[in-house]
Amino acid sequence: MPSRLLYQDYQTHPSVWDEMMSGDGVRKPYQNISDFLTRIPAEELTKKEELAKRLFMSQGVTFTVYSSGEGIEKIFPFDIIPRIITAAEWDFIDRGIRQRLRALNLFLRDVYHEQFILKDGIVPIELVHSCPHYLREMQGLNVPHDIYVHIAGIDLIRDHDGTFYVLEDNLRTPSGVSYMIENREITKRIFPDLIPQNHVRPVTQYPNILYKNLKALSPRKISTPNIVLLTPGIYNAAYFEHTTLARLMGIELVEGRDLVVENHRVYMKTTAGLQQVDVIYRRVDDHFLDPLVFDPGSVLGISGILSAYRKGNVAIVNSIGNGVADDKATYVYVPDMIRYYLNEEPILKNVPTYQLSNPDERQYVLENIAAMVVKKTNESGGYGMLMGPAATDAEIANYISEILKDPRQFIAQPVVNLSSAPCYIQDKVQPRRIDLRPFALCGPDGIEIVPGGLTRVALKEGSLVVNSSQGGGSKDTWVLAY
Amino acid sequence: MLSRVADSLYWMSRNMERADGILRTLKINHLSSQDNTDEFTWRPVLRIFSNLAEEDIGTIEHEGRKVLHYMVLDRENANSIFNMVTQARENARGVQDNLTRELWQCLNEFYHVMRDPKLAQALQREDPVSVLDLLIRQCMLYYGVSDITMFRGEGLCFMNIGKYLERCIQSADILDVKFSDLSYDLDKTTDTTYWKYLLMSVSGYALYLKKYRTGFEARNVVDQVLFNVDFPRSVLYSVNQLHRYFGRLKGDQNIEGYAKIDFMVGKLKSKLQYSDVAGVSRMGLHHYLSEITSDIYAIGSTLNQYYFAYS
């Protein structure tokens, strides 16, 4: 029985929730997969892993790293064993994210209008005004249907007892959804029949829902509005995602240089002259969007686009200035927002978070820094953070001096033990830490969350950092129908 | 269609057409080099398809493997197959949403074939024809996939415009260089294999045998490569196709640009239709070919001005 060897080293950690193994053996939802993995010889599994790599490569599901003038194609690492979410777990996540997203949209509407929540002292006013992503240009502007966040990628993690926590709210230009779709396509190829046998809910409807929402935002009430996806271009690491989404929605993929603003209207330059653009799904950050208003050196944006937006002549998705709501310091107040705006108790919990601008909390964090994760409030992608347990004394000392320069820029959280899931690594099934990013779409008809998401995995043994820029990979994510 | 997209499709297509043409020429020249009593020279090929200076051509013209490496894989040679396929793929990558998935995958796979280190080894040590055939097959796959899967819209028009424009230039250039060896004397008799290989490199040998029963004559070769409307690599055939696909762009918009280019293409077509080999001979073949190619370049730059300008 060579296949048994696959499991031989599956050592779960006592203080970590393992998605597949409990103290009593394999959890029920994983039974099918587990049986399959014990039946199949290791060579077969390795072959499947190679097939997956080859498919990603030939389909161009890659990003390009440019060095010495020649591009090198890289694959975002993919682990072939799917991650499973039960129907009950999904129901909980679904309700939790809906609630959170409703509150966050209300918060953005409020912050950029009357600011009741600041006046009532629920969220400190200086917190908002010191946030670099708070944009005065948005003040008093009415956005269509009061929707600021059309697409959210809220990151969830599970603690040692399996409880879900929100790690961060990504409300600007969350990425990764193409991998939710592509990973499923690959799984269909490498594990034929396994998906229907497990009653996995489909994810392919995502682009259709997004398209429906985008179309509904068109300021011109015409039957065929021009909807475009604005990309920074082929050198962007997420370019593959931009082209996939444009293709799956049948909309035009444009770069800043394809657009021009005239008389507060946005046009694209076509072979038949200028054509008015109605809706822009932009994957360019706020600060590069309009060189006249933000970064004057930006070549990715379009001069005058903000004025067209303010006039209501073009819809921009996600709205501008959302960063004030997913700032890591604002995060602390999201449960309060839910209570304030919705009069409900938060369904999904926050990870306990200390704000270093608060002297008492700062004191506590500095004393316990070895057991903390410290993050910059306005950085993402796993950059600029300190993992207390893994850092050297010198790194900690350095980081503390950075903190003391401007404490507002930092928050700290106790290290949460991300849950682990089985991964096929070096011919063995081994546990690795994972998180979950479901993608929520908010349109005039309400919020829809495609059952699935991006499961990111820290492929390095013992690592807790799942970001792709820090050696993370991804998994197909199965939400079971029952 | 976005001007940038039209521009990319046009150049993707030109790059692929050029790569295909060069590969075929390389293959036939290699075969010809194995069938030669004198020392074989690659000079004409290098003069048509590379930017090498005369003295650099001199250093490698007799070394087939070096020429093949330079023309197929050299990263420094802007016209190497490697660079053209890379370029075509970059063009395609930026406009994937306007291509079918099949076509993008086809180009992407071609690119990965070009990067395979085994290819370089095989080209140096094994049978070069097998390597060239493998690459030619990739080109044929590209043509087939684009024909079968691409929707019949503006995008395909720009691809075809690029393809036939490039083909005109290539066929004219091949004639020009081959005849420069004979000092453009259309009555000079030469070895029949000279013509045979020329025709084979433009896949026109079988047609020639069927159509021109008097044996190999320079005038017939000129007739076929310039004026034969049934020969898919003749200049006239390519201009006819160019006219056909350009005609489909006619619409309510960009009327000025359309009229201007339509006039230029129509004029070139008439010039070719109402020429014959006797006339070309009187005028001088080199002179005639220069006129044709400069007309084509003018069409290219006017397209650029009226349809592709975006930045």
Tab-separated table of N, CA, C and O in Angstrom, chain A residues 358-393:
chain	number	residue	atom	x	y	z
A	358	ASN	N	-3.041	55.009	20.600
A	358	ASN	CA	-3.549	55.065	21.969
A	358	ASN	C	-2.425	54.659	22.938
A	358	ASN	O	-1.916	53.548	22.872
A	359	PRO	N	-2.044	55.579	23.872
A	359	PRO	CA	-0.854	55.325	24.714
A	359	PRO	C	-0.939	54.044	25.532
A	359	PRO	O	0.048	53.301	25.611
A	360	ASP	N	-2.106	53.748	26.102
A	360	ASP	CA	-2.211	52.535	26.914
A	360	ASP	C	-2.010	51.283	26.072
A	360	ASP	O	-1.291	50.362	26.454
A	361	GLU	N	-2.679	51.280	24.949
A	361	GLU	CA	-2.577	50.103	24.076
A	361	GLU	C	-1.162	49.967	23.535
A	361	GLU	O	-0.633	48.870	23.400
A	362	ARG	N	-0.550	51.112	23.227
A	362	ARG	CA	0.825	51.087	22.709
A	362	ARG	C	1.756	50.455	23.747
A	362	ARG	O	2.559	49.594	23.427
A	363	GLN	N	1.582	50.901	24.982
A	363	GLN	CA	2.399	50.383	26.081
A	363	GLN	C	2.271	48.856	26.146
A	363	GLN	O	3.257	48.129	26.187
A	364	TYR	N	1.022	48.387	26.098
A	364	TYR	CA	0.756	46.950	26.202
A	364	TYR	C	1.415	46.191	25.050
A	364	TYR	O	2.055	45.162	25.248
A	365	VAL	N	1.274	46.752	23.836
A	365	VAL	CA	1.830	46.084	22.664
A	365	VAL	C	3.345	46.015	22.745
A	365	VAL	O	3.959	44.978	22.493
A	366	LEU	N	3.968	47.123	23.131
A	366	LEU	CA	5.435	47.144	23.157
A	366	LEU	C	5.958	46.132	24.184
A	366	LEU	O	7.003	45.514	23.987
A	367	GLU	N	5.190	45.941	25.257
A	367	GLU	CA	5.634	44.968	26.265
A	367	GLU	C	5.458	43.529	25.778
A	367	GLU	O	6.191	42.639	26.183
A	368	ASN	N	4.478	43.318	24.918
A	368	ASN	CA	4.185	41.946	24.480
A	368	ASN	C	4.468	41.728	22.991
A	368	ASN	O	3.861	40.873	22.355
A	369	ILE	N	5.390	42.520	22.460
A	369	ILE	CA	5.533	42.553	20.996
A	369	ILE	C	5.923	41.203	20.404
A	369	ILE	O	5.603	40.897	19.248
A	370	ALA	N	6.568	40.357	21.205
A	370	ALA	CA	7.014	39.069	20.667
A	370	ALA	C	5.836	38.146	20.338
A	370	ALA	O	5.996	37.175	19.601
A	371	ALA	N	4.655	38.460	20.873
A	371	ALA	CA	3.494	37.602	20.589
A	371	ALA	C	2.497	38.310	19.674
A	371	ALA	O	1.340	37.924	19.580
A	372	MET	N	2.955	39.394	19.008
A	372	MET	CA	2.040	40.231	18.233
A	372	MET	C	2.424	40.248	16.755
A	372	MET	O	3.569	40.008	16.389
A	373	VAL	N	1.419	40.580	15.956
A	373	VAL	CA	1.686	40.957	14.572
A	373	VAL	C	1.453	42.451	14.511
A	373	VAL	O	0.393	42.922	14.918
A	374	VAL	N	2.449	43.193	14.048
A	374	VAL	CA	2.266	44.643	13.929
A	374	VAL	C	2.204	44.975	12.440
A	374	VAL	O	3.012	44.481	11.650
A	375	LYS	N	1.212	45.803	12.060
A	375	LYS	CA	1.034	46.110	10.637
A	375	LYS	C	0.935	47.599	10.441
A	375	LYS	O	0.480	48.323	11.330
A	376	LYS	N	1.312	48.025	9.264
A	376	LYS	CA	1.082	49.413	8.892
A	376	LYS	C	-0.373	49.558	8.466
A	376	LYS	O	-0.912	48.692	7.780
A	377	THR	N	-0.989	50.681	8.844
A	377	THR	CA	-2.426	50.811	8.603
A	377	THR	C	-2.765	50.973	7.133
A	377	THR	O	-3.857	50.675	6.710
A	378	ASN	N	-1.818	51.497	6.355
A	378	ASN	CA	-2.197	51.766	4.965
A	378	ASN	C	-1.396	50.949	3.968
A	378	ASN	O	-1.240	51.329	2.823
A	379	GLU	N	-0.828	49.827	4.436
A	379	GLU	CA	-0.130	48.976	3.479
A	379	GLU	C	-0.897	47.672	3.337
A	379	GLU	O	-1.625	47.261	4.229
A	380	SER	N	-0.693	47.033	2.201
A	380	SER	CA	-1.321	45.728	2.034
A	380	SER	C	-0.335	44.800	1.338
A	380	SER	O	0.797	45.188	1.060
A	381	GLY	N	-0.779	43.593	1.080
A	381	GLY	CA	0.072	42.637	0.373
A	381	GLY	C	1.153	42.044	1.260
A	381	GLY	O	2.126	41.474	0.788
A	382	GLY	N	0.987	42.171	2.597
A	382	GLY	CA	1.961	41.559	3.494
A	382	GLY	C	3.252	42.360	3.608
A	382	GLY	O	4.237	41.902	4.169
A	383	TYR	N	3.233	43.596	3.078
A	383	TYR	CA	4.424	44.431	3.183
A	383	TYR	C	4.401	45.207	4.492
A	383	TYR	O	3.332	45.504	5.031
A	384	GLY	N	5.572	45.557	4.975
A	384	GLY	CA	5.699	46.457	6.112
A	384	GLY	C	5.132	45.919	7.406
A	384	GLY	O	4.694	46.676	8.251
A	385	MET	N	5.103	44.582	7.563
A	385	MET	CA	4.593	44.065	8.823
A	385	MET	C	5.673	43.340	9.612
A	385	MET	O	6.696	42.931	9.082
A	386	LEU	N	5.422	43.233	10.906
A	386	LEU	CA	6.358	42.541	11.788
A	386	LEU	C	5.643	41.349	12.404
A	386	LEU	O	4.596	41.500	13.040
A	387	MET	N	6.216	40.150	12.195
A	387	MET	CA	5.659	38.960	12.829
A	387	MET	C	6.460	38.741	14.114
A	387	MET	O	7.567	38.199	14.069
A	388	GLY	N	5.906	39.167	15.229
A	388	GLY	CA	6.621	39.113	16.504
A	388	GLY	C	7.329	37.789	16.776
A	388	GLY	O	8.535	37.771	17.009
A	389	PRO	N	6.607	36.663	16.725
A	389	PRO	CA	7.234	35.391	17.098
A	389	PRO	C	8.399	35.004	16.201
A	389	PRO	O	9.287	34.264	16.617
A	390	ALA	N	8.399	35.511	14.943
A	390	ALA	CA	9.438	35.075	14.016
A	390	ALA	C	10.571	36.094	13.894
A	390	ALA	O	11.569	35.840	13.243
A	391	ALA	N	10.436	37.267	14.542
A	391	ALA	CA	11.400	38.343	14.318
A	391	ALA	C	12.592	38.225	15.262
A	391	ALA	O	12.480	37.710	16.381
A	392	THR	N	13.742	38.722	14.822
A	392	THR	CA	14.920	38.761	15.684
A	392	THR	C	14.833	40.003	16.576
A	392	THR	O	14.052	40.916	16.316
A	393	ASP	N	15.664	40.035	17.610
A	393	ASP	CA	15.660	41.184	18.528
A	393	ASP	C	15.968	42.473	17.780
A	393	ASP	O	15.369	43.511	18.026
